[in-house]
mmCIF file of C-alpha atoms and ligand atoms in Angstrom:
data_model
loop_
_atom_site.group_PDB
_atom_site.id
_atom_site.type_symbol
_atom_site.label_atom_id
_atom_site.label_comp_id
_atom_site.label_asym_id
_atom_site.label_seq_id
_atom_site.Cartn_x
_atom_site.Cartn_y
_atom_site.Cartn_z
ATOM 1 C CA MET A 10 63.167 -1.125 -24.605
ATOM 2 C CA LYS A 11 64.890 -1.784 -21.272
ATOM 3 C CA PRO A 12 68.359 -0.165 -21.325
ATOM 4 C CA VAL A 13 71.236 -2.534 -20.577
ATOM 5 C CA THR A 14 74.235 -1.536 -18.475
ATOM 6 C CA THR A 15 77.378 -2.305 -20.432
ATOM 7 C CA GLN A 16 80.258 -3.350 -18.170
ATOM 8 C CA MET A 17 83.861 -2.798 -19.234
ATOM 9 C CA LEU A 18 85.828 -5.940 -18.282
ATOM 10 C CA ASP A 19 89.610 -5.957 -18.118
ATOM 11 C CA ALA A 20 91.053 -8.933 -20.008
ATOM 12 C CA LYS A 21 94.111 -8.864 -17.755
ATOM 13 C CA GLY A 22 92.150 -9.484 -14.529
ATOM 14 C CA GLU A 23 89.041 -11.562 -13.895
ATOM 15 C CA GLY A 24 87.441 -10.158 -17.032
ATOM 16 C CA VAL A 25 87.630 -13.323 -19.116
ATOM 17 C CA LYS A 26 85.970 -15.373 -16.382
ATOM 18 C CA HIS A 27 83.146 -12.844 -16.048
ATOM 19 C CA ALA A 28 82.728 -12.683 -19.794
ATOM 20 C CA ALA A 29 82.351 -16.489 -19.986
ATOM 21 C CA GLU A 30 79.719 -16.355 -17.217
ATOM 22 C CA ILE A 31 77.754 -13.697 -19.078
ATOM 23 C CA LEU A 32 77.820 -15.806 -22.250
ATOM 24 C CA ARG A 33 76.656 -18.855 -20.285
ATOM 25 C CA GLY A 34 73.713 -16.823 -18.997
ATOM 26 C CA GLY A 35 72.645 -15.915 -22.547
ATOM 27 C CA GLY A 36 74.232 -12.458 -22.511
ATOM 28 C CA LEU A 37 76.174 -10.513 -25.135
ATOM 29 C CA VAL A 38 79.886 -9.799 -24.770
ATOM 30 C CA ALA A 39 82.053 -7.885 -27.218
ATOM 31 C CA PHE A 40 85.500 -9.464 -27.262
ATOM 32 C CA PRO A 41 88.752 -8.857 -29.132
ATOM 33 C CA THR A 42 89.966 -11.037 -31.964
ATOM 34 C CA GLU A 43 93.097 -10.407 -34.004
ATOM 35 C CA THR A 44 90.918 -8.972 -36.799
ATOM 36 C CA VAL A 45 88.220 -6.813 -35.197
ATOM 37 C CA TYR A 46 86.117 -6.883 -32.024
ATOM 38 C CA GLY A 47 83.320 -9.442 -32.282
ATOM 39 C CA LEU A 48 79.902 -9.292 -30.626
ATOM 40 C CA GLY A 49 79.662 -12.717 -29.023
ATOM 41 C CA ALA A 50 76.792 -14.902 -27.883
ATOM 42 C CA ASP A 51 76.386 -18.612 -27.121
ATOM 43 C CA ALA A 52 75.838 -20.051 -30.614
ATOM 44 C CA ARG A 53 73.565 -22.784 -29.196
ATOM 45 C CA ASN A 54 71.201 -20.311 -27.546
ATOM 46 C CA GLY A 55 68.678 -18.940 -30.030
ATOM 47 C CA ARG A 56 67.549 -16.068 -27.817
ATOM 48 C CA ALA A 57 71.117 -14.967 -27.205
ATOM 49 C CA VAL A 58 71.823 -15.075 -30.946
ATOM 50 C CA ALA A 59 68.646 -13.125 -31.651
ATOM 51 C CA ARG A 60 69.878 -10.439 -29.260
ATOM 52 C CA ILE A 61 72.975 -9.991 -31.462
ATOM 53 C CA PHE A 62 70.777 -8.926 -34.376
ATOM 54 C CA LYS A 63 68.769 -6.680 -32.110
ATOM 55 C CA ALA A 64 71.848 -5.008 -30.614
ATOM 56 C CA LYS A 65 73.397 -4.463 -34.047
ATOM 57 C CA GLY A 66 70.128 -3.140 -35.436
ATOM 58 C CA ARG A 67 70.600 -5.541 -38.364
ATOM 59 C CA PRO A 68 67.675 -5.329 -40.761
ATOM 60 C CA ALA A 69 68.280 -8.888 -42.001
ATOM 61 C CA PHE A 70 69.469 -12.172 -40.545
ATOM 62 C CA ASN A 71 72.824 -12.584 -42.269
ATOM 63 C CA PRO A 72 74.595 -15.742 -41.220
ATOM 64 C CA LEU A 73 77.117 -15.238 -38.425
ATOM 65 C CA ILE A 74 80.650 -16.582 -38.022
ATOM 66 C CA ILE A 75 81.151 -19.215 -35.328
ATOM 67 C CA HIS A 76 84.309 -18.979 -33.236
ATOM 68 C CA VAL A 77 85.744 -22.168 -31.774
ATOM 69 C CA ALA A 78 88.485 -23.019 -29.288
ATOM 70 C CA ASN A 79 90.098 -25.845 -31.252
ATOM 71 C CA LEU A 80 89.911 -28.019 -34.330
ATOM 72 C CA GLU A 81 88.026 -30.746 -32.502
ATOM 73 C CA MET A 82 85.182 -28.341 -31.722
ATOM 74 C CA ALA A 83 85.259 -27.142 -35.342
ATOM 75 C CA GLU A 84 84.842 -30.701 -36.648
ATOM 76 C CA GLN A 85 81.864 -31.268 -34.345
ATOM 77 C CA ILE A 86 80.153 -28.316 -35.998
ATOM 78 C CA ALA A 87 81.271 -28.413 -39.645
ATOM 79 C CA VAL A 88 82.018 -31.135 -42.185
ATOM 80 C CA PHE A 89 85.605 -30.632 -43.360
ATOM 81 C CA ASN A 90 86.891 -31.607 -46.796
ATOM 82 C CA ASP A 91 90.589 -32.148 -47.576
ATOM 83 C CA ASP A 92 91.195 -28.575 -48.783
ATOM 84 C CA ALA A 93 89.500 -27.158 -45.696
ATOM 85 C CA ARG A 94 91.624 -29.339 -43.437
ATOM 86 C CA HIS A 95 94.711 -28.246 -45.271
ATOM 87 C CA LEU A 96 93.837 -24.553 -44.862
ATOM 88 C CA ALA A 97 92.917 -24.979 -41.213
ATOM 89 C CA SER A 98 96.200 -26.647 -40.381
ATOM 90 C CA ALA A 99 98.146 -23.952 -42.257
ATOM 91 C CA PHE A 100 96.315 -20.830 -41.052
ATOM 92 C CA TRP A 101 94.466 -21.556 -37.821
ATOM 93 C CA PRO A 102 94.528 -19.973 -35.378
ATOM 94 C CA GLY A 103 94.288 -16.915 -37.599
ATOM 95 C CA PRO A 104 92.152 -14.553 -39.700
ATOM 96 C CA LEU A 105 90.542 -17.191 -41.930
ATOM 97 C CA THR A 106 86.876 -18.231 -41.964
ATOM 98 C CA LEU A 107 85.798 -21.427 -43.726
ATOM 99 C CA VAL A 108 82.215 -21.886 -44.943
ATOM 100 C CA LEU A 109 81.452 -25.600 -44.726
ATOM 101 C CA PRO A 110 78.421 -27.905 -44.504
ATOM 102 C CA LEU A 111 76.885 -27.849 -41.049
ATOM 103 C CA GLN A 112 77.043 -31.137 -39.105
ATOM 104 C CA PRO A 113 73.443 -32.281 -38.623
ATOM 105 C CA ASP A 114 73.865 -32.641 -34.855
ATOM 106 C CA ALA A 115 76.001 -29.530 -34.354
ATOM 107 C CA GLY A 116 73.495 -28.147 -31.853
ATOM 108 C CA LEU A 117 73.692 -24.549 -33.117
ATOM 109 C CA SER A 118 70.697 -22.257 -33.169
ATOM 110 C CA PRO A 119 69.481 -22.200 -36.805
ATOM 111 C CA LEU A 120 69.511 -18.416 -36.544
ATOM 112 C CA VAL A 121 73.331 -18.532 -36.544
ATOM 113 C CA SER A 122 73.466 -19.750 -40.120
ATOM 114 C CA ALA A 123 70.231 -17.971 -41.092
ATOM 115 C CA GLY A 124 68.649 -21.363 -41.722
ATOM 116 C CA LEU A 125 71.335 -22.369 -44.252
ATOM 117 C CA PRO A 126 72.817 -25.877 -44.279
ATOM 118 C CA SER A 127 76.318 -24.325 -44.083
ATOM 119 C CA VAL A 128 78.278 -22.574 -41.383
ATOM 120 C CA GLY A 129 81.090 -20.013 -41.353
ATOM 121 C CA ILE A 130 83.655 -21.067 -38.790
ATOM 122 C CA ARG A 131 87.002 -19.820 -37.526
ATOM 123 C CA LEU A 132 89.584 -20.344 -34.830
ATOM 124 C CA PRO A 133 90.854 -16.901 -33.853
ATOM 125 C CA ALA A 134 94.457 -16.249 -32.869
ATOM 126 C CA HIS A 135 93.993 -13.483 -30.273
ATOM 127 C CA ALA A 136 95.085 -14.707 -26.833
ATOM 128 C CA THR A 137 92.051 -13.173 -25.082
ATOM 129 C CA ALA A 138 89.629 -14.671 -27.609
ATOM 130 C CA ARG A 139 91.212 -18.081 -27.119
ATOM 131 C CA GLN A 140 91.043 -17.782 -23.317
ATOM 132 C CA LEU A 141 87.392 -16.806 -23.540
ATOM 133 C CA LEU A 142 86.595 -19.683 -25.908
ATOM 134 C CA SER A 143 88.279 -22.251 -23.694
ATOM 135 C CA LYS A 144 86.724 -20.885 -20.460
ATOM 136 C CA PHE A 145 83.309 -20.804 -22.081
ATOM 137 C CA GLY A 146 83.840 -24.253 -23.579
ATOM 138 C CA GLY A 147 81.414 -23.900 -26.490
ATOM 139 C CA PRO A 148 80.983 -22.200 -29.853
ATOM 140 C CA ILE A 149 80.604 -18.404 -29.840
ATOM 141 C CA ALA A 150 78.676 -16.703 -32.641
ATOM 142 C CA ALA A 151 80.147 -13.284 -33.333
ATOM 143 C CA PRO A 152 79.708 -10.761 -36.097
ATOM 144 C CA SER A 153 81.772 -7.600 -35.936
ATOM 145 C CA ALA A 154 80.766 -5.563 -32.860
ATOM 146 C CA ASN A 155 79.381 -2.513 -34.661
ATOM 147 C CA ARG A 156 75.901 -1.211 -35.323
ATOM 148 C CA SER A 157 74.651 -2.395 -38.684
ATOM 149 C CA GLY A 158 76.071 -0.362 -41.573
ATOM 150 C CA LYS A 159 78.854 1.155 -39.467
ATOM 151 C CA ILE A 160 82.579 0.478 -39.608
ATOM 152 C CA SER A 161 83.998 -2.592 -37.853
ATOM 153 C CA PRO A 162 85.465 -1.760 -34.420
ATOM 154 C CA THR A 163 89.126 -2.325 -33.657
ATOM 155 C CA THR A 164 89.192 -0.803 -30.139
ATOM 156 C CA PRO A 165 86.954 -1.120 -27.063
ATOM 157 C CA ALA A 166 86.132 2.581 -27.482
ATOM 158 C CA HIS A 167 84.742 1.938 -30.979
ATOM 159 C CA VAL A 168 82.567 -0.830 -29.571
ATOM 160 C CA ALA A 169 81.348 1.335 -26.698
ATOM 161 C CA ALA A 170 80.508 4.221 -29.027
ATOM 162 C CA GLY A 171 78.231 1.994 -31.083
ATOM 163 C CA LEU A 172 76.827 -0.552 -28.665
ATOM 164 C CA SER A 173 76.928 0.834 -25.111
ATOM 165 C CA GLY A 174 73.522 0.313 -23.555
ATOM 166 C CA HIS A 175 72.726 -2.538 -25.964
ATOM 167 C CA ILE A 176 75.152 -5.254 -24.802
ATOM 168 C CA ASP A 177 76.149 -6.702 -21.420
ATOM 169 C CA ALA A 178 79.910 -6.277 -21.518
ATOM 170 C CA ILE A 179 83.010 -5.338 -23.459
ATOM 171 C CA LEU A 180 86.123 -7.394 -22.802
ATOM 172 C CA ASP A 181 88.929 -4.864 -23.085
ATOM 173 C CA ALA A 182 92.283 -6.045 -24.430
ATOM 174 C CA GLY A 183 93.246 -2.897 -26.313
ATOM 175 C CA ALA A 184 93.437 -2.499 -30.077
ATOM 176 C CA CYS A 185 93.233 -5.387 -32.564
ATOM 177 C CA ASP A 186 96.337 -6.216 -34.599
ATOM 178 C CA VAL A 187 94.894 -6.952 -38.022
ATOM 179 C CA GLY A 188 92.083 -4.417 -38.055
ATOM 180 C CA LEU A 189 90.425 -6.050 -41.046
ATOM 181 C CA GLU A 190 87.895 -8.876 -40.922
ATOM 182 C CA SER A 191 88.880 -12.448 -41.663
ATOM 183 C CA THR A 192 89.209 -13.751 -45.207
ATOM 184 C CA ILE A 193 86.252 -16.029 -46.015
ATOM 185 C CA ILE A 194 86.669 -19.130 -48.170
ATOM 186 C CA GLY A 195 83.789 -21.315 -49.321
ATOM 187 C CA PHE A 196 83.856 -24.620 -51.190
ATOM 188 C CA ASP A 197 81.156 -24.978 -53.782
ATOM 189 C CA PRO A 198 82.867 -27.339 -54.482
ATOM 190 C CA VAL A 199 86.093 -25.580 -55.513
ATOM 191 C CA PRO A 200 87.771 -23.226 -53.013
ATOM 192 C CA THR A 201 86.189 -19.820 -53.556
ATOM 193 C CA LEU A 202 87.055 -16.426 -52.125
ATOM 194 C CA LEU A 203 83.827 -15.105 -50.566
ATOM 195 C CA ARG A 204 85.368 -12.106 -48.826
ATOM 196 C CA SER A 205 88.900 -10.719 -48.911
ATOM 197 C CA GLY A 206 90.246 -9.991 -45.480
ATOM 198 C CA GLY A 207 93.104 -10.237 -43.044
ATOM 199 C CA LEU A 208 94.708 -13.299 -44.629
ATOM 200 C CA PRO A 209 96.005 -12.461 -48.134
ATOM 201 C CA SER A 210 94.450 -14.679 -50.779
ATOM 202 C CA ASP A 211 97.896 -15.308 -52.321
ATOM 203 C CA ALA A 212 98.899 -17.191 -49.186
ATOM 204 C CA ILE A 213 95.759 -19.332 -49.534
ATOM 205 C CA LYS A 214 96.426 -20.033 -53.216
ATOM 206 C CA ALA A 215 100.020 -20.987 -52.442
ATOM 207 C CA CYS A 216 98.869 -23.350 -49.729
ATOM 208 C CA LEU A 217 96.287 -25.070 -51.938
ATOM 209 C CA GLY A 218 98.444 -25.018 -55.055
ATOM 210 C CA THR A 219 95.380 -23.986 -57.089
ATOM 211 C CA PRO A 220 93.832 -20.657 -58.036
ATOM 212 C CA LEU A 221 90.844 -19.530 -56.008
ATOM 213 C CA ALA A 222 87.502 -19.103 -57.695
ATOM 214 C CA SER A 223 85.933 -15.782 -56.875
ATOM 215 C CA HIS A 224 82.536 -14.242 -57.073
ATOM 216 C CA THR A 225 82.512 -11.612 -59.796
ATOM 217 C CA PRO A 226 81.050 -8.454 -58.262
ATOM 218 C CA GLY A 227 77.557 -7.848 -59.553
ATOM 219 C CA GLU A 228 77.165 -11.403 -60.817
ATOM 220 C CA ALA A 229 75.805 -13.274 -57.836
ATOM 221 C CA PRO A 230 75.579 -12.081 -54.275
ATOM 222 C CA ASN A 231 78.127 -13.860 -52.123
ATOM 223 C CA ALA A 232 76.436 -13.127 -48.835
ATOM 224 C CA PRO A 233 73.447 -15.439 -48.730
ATOM 225 C CA GLY A 234 71.439 -12.836 -46.863
ATOM 226 C CA GLN A 235 71.292 -10.835 -50.077
ATOM 227 C CA LEU A 236 69.536 -13.512 -52.100
ATOM 228 C CA THR A 237 65.870 -12.806 -52.700
ATOM 229 C CA SER A 238 64.599 -16.332 -52.253
ATOM 230 C CA HIS A 239 67.158 -17.423 -49.715
ATOM 231 C CA TYR A 240 65.556 -19.664 -47.187
ATOM 232 C CA ALA A 241 62.552 -20.967 -49.036
ATOM 233 C CA PRO A 242 60.400 -23.691 -47.534
ATOM 234 C CA THR A 243 58.861 -26.068 -50.059
ATOM 235 C CA ALA A 244 55.355 -25.014 -49.133
ATOM 236 C CA PRO A 245 53.897 -21.692 -50.298
ATOM 237 C CA ILE A 246 53.841 -18.957 -47.669
ATOM 238 C CA ARG A 247 51.165 -16.308 -47.167
ATOM 239 C CA LEU A 248 52.238 -13.318 -45.068
ATOM 240 C CA ASN A 249 50.217 -10.970 -42.841
ATOM 241 C CA ALA A 250 47.531 -13.624 -42.468
ATOM 242 C CA THR A 251 44.894 -12.622 -39.958
ATOM 243 C CA THR A 252 42.848 -15.740 -40.698
ATOM 244 C CA LYS A 253 43.666 -19.344 -41.499
ATOM 245 C CA ARG A 254 42.223 -20.593 -44.785
ATOM 246 C CA ALA A 255 41.132 -24.176 -45.436
ATOM 247 C CA GLY A 256 44.131 -26.485 -45.777
ATOM 248 C CA GLU A 257 46.599 -23.970 -44.338
ATOM 249 C CA ILE A 258 48.745 -24.330 -41.272
ATOM 250 C CA LYS A 259 49.508 -21.206 -39.315
ATOM 251 C CA LEU A 260 52.582 -19.647 -37.809
ATOM 252 C CA GLY A 261 51.341 -17.298 -35.120
ATOM 253 C CA PHE A 262 52.757 -14.268 -33.351
ATOM 254 C CA GLY A 263 51.262 -12.857 -30.177
ATOM 255 C CA PRO A 264 47.924 -14.109 -28.819
ATOM 256 C CA CYS A 265 46.565 -16.407 -31.551
ATOM 257 C CA ASP A 266 43.938 -19.163 -31.137
ATOM 258 C CA ASP A 267 44.382 -20.849 -34.501
ATOM 259 C CA ALA A 268 48.205 -21.079 -34.654
ATOM 260 C CA ASP A 269 49.816 -24.489 -35.216
ATOM 261 C CA LEU A 270 53.077 -23.041 -33.945
ATOM 262 C CA ASN A 271 53.607 -19.626 -32.421
ATOM 263 C CA LEU A 272 56.803 -17.568 -32.791
ATOM 264 C CA SER A 273 56.048 -15.877 -29.494
ATOM 265 C CA PRO A 274 52.661 -16.129 -27.785
ATOM 266 C CA SER A 275 53.563 -13.068 -25.699
ATOM 267 C CA GLY A 276 54.561 -11.033 -28.759
ATOM 268 C CA ASP A 277 58.261 -10.853 -27.849
ATOM 269 C CA LEU A 278 60.355 -10.197 -30.985
ATOM 270 C CA VAL A 279 63.559 -11.639 -29.475
ATOM 271 C CA GLU A 280 61.769 -14.918 -28.740
ATOM 272 C CA ALA A 281 60.201 -14.829 -32.206
ATOM 273 C CA ALA A 282 63.577 -14.414 -33.917
ATOM 274 C CA ALA A 283 65.025 -17.279 -31.926
ATOM 275 C CA ASN A 284 62.154 -19.551 -33.017
ATOM 276 C CA LEU A 285 61.814 -18.426 -36.632
ATOM 277 C CA PHE A 286 63.904 -20.979 -38.544
ATOM 278 C CA GLN A 287 63.037 -23.921 -36.272
ATOM 279 C CA HIS A 288 59.331 -23.253 -36.623
ATOM 280 C CA LEU A 289 59.531 -22.796 -40.388
ATOM 281 C CA HIS A 290 61.354 -26.113 -40.712
ATOM 282 C CA LYS A 291 58.758 -27.886 -38.556
ATOM 283 C CA LEU A 292 55.814 -26.441 -40.459
ATOM 284 C CA ASP A 293 57.449 -27.142 -43.809
ATOM 285 C CA ALA A 294 57.685 -30.822 -42.862
ATOM 286 C CA GLN A 295 53.861 -30.898 -42.756
ATOM 287 C CA ASN A 296 53.599 -30.246 -46.524
ATOM 288 C CA ALA A 297 50.809 -27.696 -46.337
ATOM 289 C CA PRO A 298 50.620 -24.011 -47.283
ATOM 290 C CA ILE A 299 51.777 -21.824 -44.423
ATOM 291 C CA ALA A 300 49.925 -18.702 -43.262
ATOM 292 C CA VAL A 301 52.016 -16.329 -41.169
ATOM 293 C CA ALA A 302 50.462 -13.883 -38.711
ATOM 294 C CA PRO A 303 51.400 -10.189 -39.048
ATOM 295 C CA ILE A 304 54.628 -9.258 -37.281
ATOM 296 C CA PRO A 305 55.266 -5.660 -36.255
ATOM 297 C CA ASN A 306 57.858 -4.081 -38.521
ATOM 298 C CA THR A 307 59.929 -2.567 -35.737
ATOM 299 C CA GLY A 308 63.197 -3.617 -34.082
ATOM 300 C CA LEU A 309 63.934 -7.289 -34.736
ATOM 301 C CA GLY A 310 60.571 -7.499 -36.507
ATOM 302 C CA ILE A 311 62.234 -5.835 -39.519
ATOM 303 C CA ALA A 312 64.737 -8.706 -39.830
ATOM 304 C CA ILE A 313 62.007 -11.292 -39.223
ATOM 305 C CA ASN A 314 59.813 -9.759 -41.927
ATOM 306 C CA ASP A 315 62.789 -9.467 -44.277
ATOM 307 C CA ARG A 316 63.503 -13.170 -43.882
ATOM 308 C CA LEU A 317 59.826 -14.130 -44.167
ATOM 309 C CA SER A 318 59.357 -12.107 -47.331
ATOM 310 C CA ARG A 319 62.376 -13.864 -48.866
ATOM 311 C CA ALA A 320 60.865 -17.190 -47.844
ATOM 312 C CA ALA A 321 57.582 -16.165 -49.479
ATOM 313 C CA ALA A 322 59.210 -14.731 -52.641
ATOM 314 C CA PRO A 323 58.612 -16.470 -55.996
ATOM 315 C CA ARG A 324 61.048 -19.367 -56.262
ATOM 316 C CA PRO A 325 63.820 -19.266 -58.863
HETATM 317 O O1 TXA B 408 87.121 -11.196 -38.619
HETATM 318 C C1 TXA B 408 85.942 -11.548 -38.643
HETATM 319 O O2 TXA B 408 85.528 -12.388 -39.445
HETATM 320 C C2 TXA B 408 85.020 -10.919 -37.621
HETATM 321 C C3 TXA B 408 85.494 -11.360 -36.240
HETATM 322 C C4 TXA B 408 84.611 -10.880 -35.139
HETATM 323 O O3 TXA B 408 85.624 -12.765 -36.203
HETATM 324 N N1 TXA B 408 83.663 -11.282 -37.850
HETATM 325 C C5 TXA B 408 82.939 -10.797 -38.901
HETATM 326 O O4 TXA B 408 81.630 -11.232 -38.928
HETATM 327 O O5 TXA B 408 83.406 -10.063 -39.742
HETATM 328 P P1 TXA B 408 80.478 -10.527 -39.816
HETATM 329 O O6 TXA B 408 79.179 -11.090 -39.323
HETATM 330 O O7 TXA B 408 80.584 -9.063 -39.748
HETATM 331 O O8 TXA B 408 80.705 -11.086 -41.252
HETATM 332 C C6 TXA B 408 80.301 -12.387 -41.521
HETATM 333 C C7 TXA B 408 80.307 -12.665 -42.985
HETATM 334 C C8 TXA B 408 79.010 -12.192 -43.636
HETATM 335 O O9 TXA B 408 79.286 -11.483 -44.823
HETATM 336 C C9 TXA B 408 78.286 -13.488 -43.938
HETATM 337 O O10 TXA B 408 77.494 -13.389 -45.077
HETATM 338 C C10 TXA B 408 79.426 -14.490 -44.089
HETATM 339 O O11 TXA B 408 80.368 -14.073 -43.160
HETATM 340 N N2 TXA B 408 78.985 -15.832 -43.696
HETATM 341 C C11 TXA B 408 78.812 -16.333 -42.462
HETATM 342 N N3 TXA B 408 78.299 -17.577 -42.514
HETATM 343 C C12 TXA B 408 78.150 -17.873 -43.823
HETATM 344 C C13 TXA B 408 77.640 -18.980 -44.534
HETATM 345 N N4 TXA B 408 77.146 -20.046 -43.908
HETATM 346 N N5 TXA B 408 77.657 -18.915 -45.878
HETATM 347 C C14 TXA B 408 78.148 -17.828 -46.533
HETATM 348 N N6 TXA B 408 78.618 -16.741 -45.906
HETATM 349 C C15 TXA B 408 78.616 -16.749 -44.574
HETATM 350 MG MG1 MG B 409 80.628 -7.018 -40.142
#
């Protein structure tokens, strides 16, 4: 893998401008929010989003939180209900993420929401994050800026220790205030606490005037990435297919003569990740069993195979 030089950008100088340029070019920038440092990419650029998973070494495509500059941008991306609007006006900007139905024409890479019809969205309060979002002018996908399985970073030094050499830049604005990730609320359909975080749930209950439903630990996974059959096309899926059987359509990887769609003809795992959900949706619309070419189980290939095996798992 080609090593990347990670620049340290000072948020007080021209750093924010440079960071926005890097994002526009499809690069990865770690930036401060009031909760923790996020690892940002242009949420509309599938390759850039795929690089987030690669840099984090994430073995699965969990859905990512989208950061927006204002409520208008949020409403272009997500469908708000009355409770969500109420919470947004009370707590945004701030450490609250809302999981809402995705607008059909939101223009996000499907990799952002791991192919789900919902999106996690928030308007951060940190001044540098807000400057970056308004300079960039679009939605930024950002999970916490740590290697997968490690602790969330609250200083530029934490980010550098984990991700130097894997990302393009770190926008340095010192330590984060909250130091704990945002509180996540879903609506299915009642307001539900999906993750406790920087905004106390009592404040949310008081604002809504109703108790919050919560996921009982051990009952059902609240992160959709943990579900076994999570993104399941209607058609059956056959993995590690070196041939195409009668009646099948084929999702290729690498040089492949019989592929109906190819995740990456050149065998590039970043390109393949960026194409995965789009291609699965397109093939699924053809109502035929899908054969999927073998994908190397290294780097991003681990997350791709994880997602494909969930898609191929017996349906509940
Ligand atoms: O404070 C934060 O929220 C930080 C900063 C950078 O904004 N971000 C963060 O992102 O903690 P991350 O990726 O580490 O955590 C995202 C969580 C995951 O547990 C994911 O399952 C959930 O949000 N999530 C995102 N989109 C979702 C969706 N559509 N449905 C359900 N859960 C979702
Ligand atoms: Mg995290």
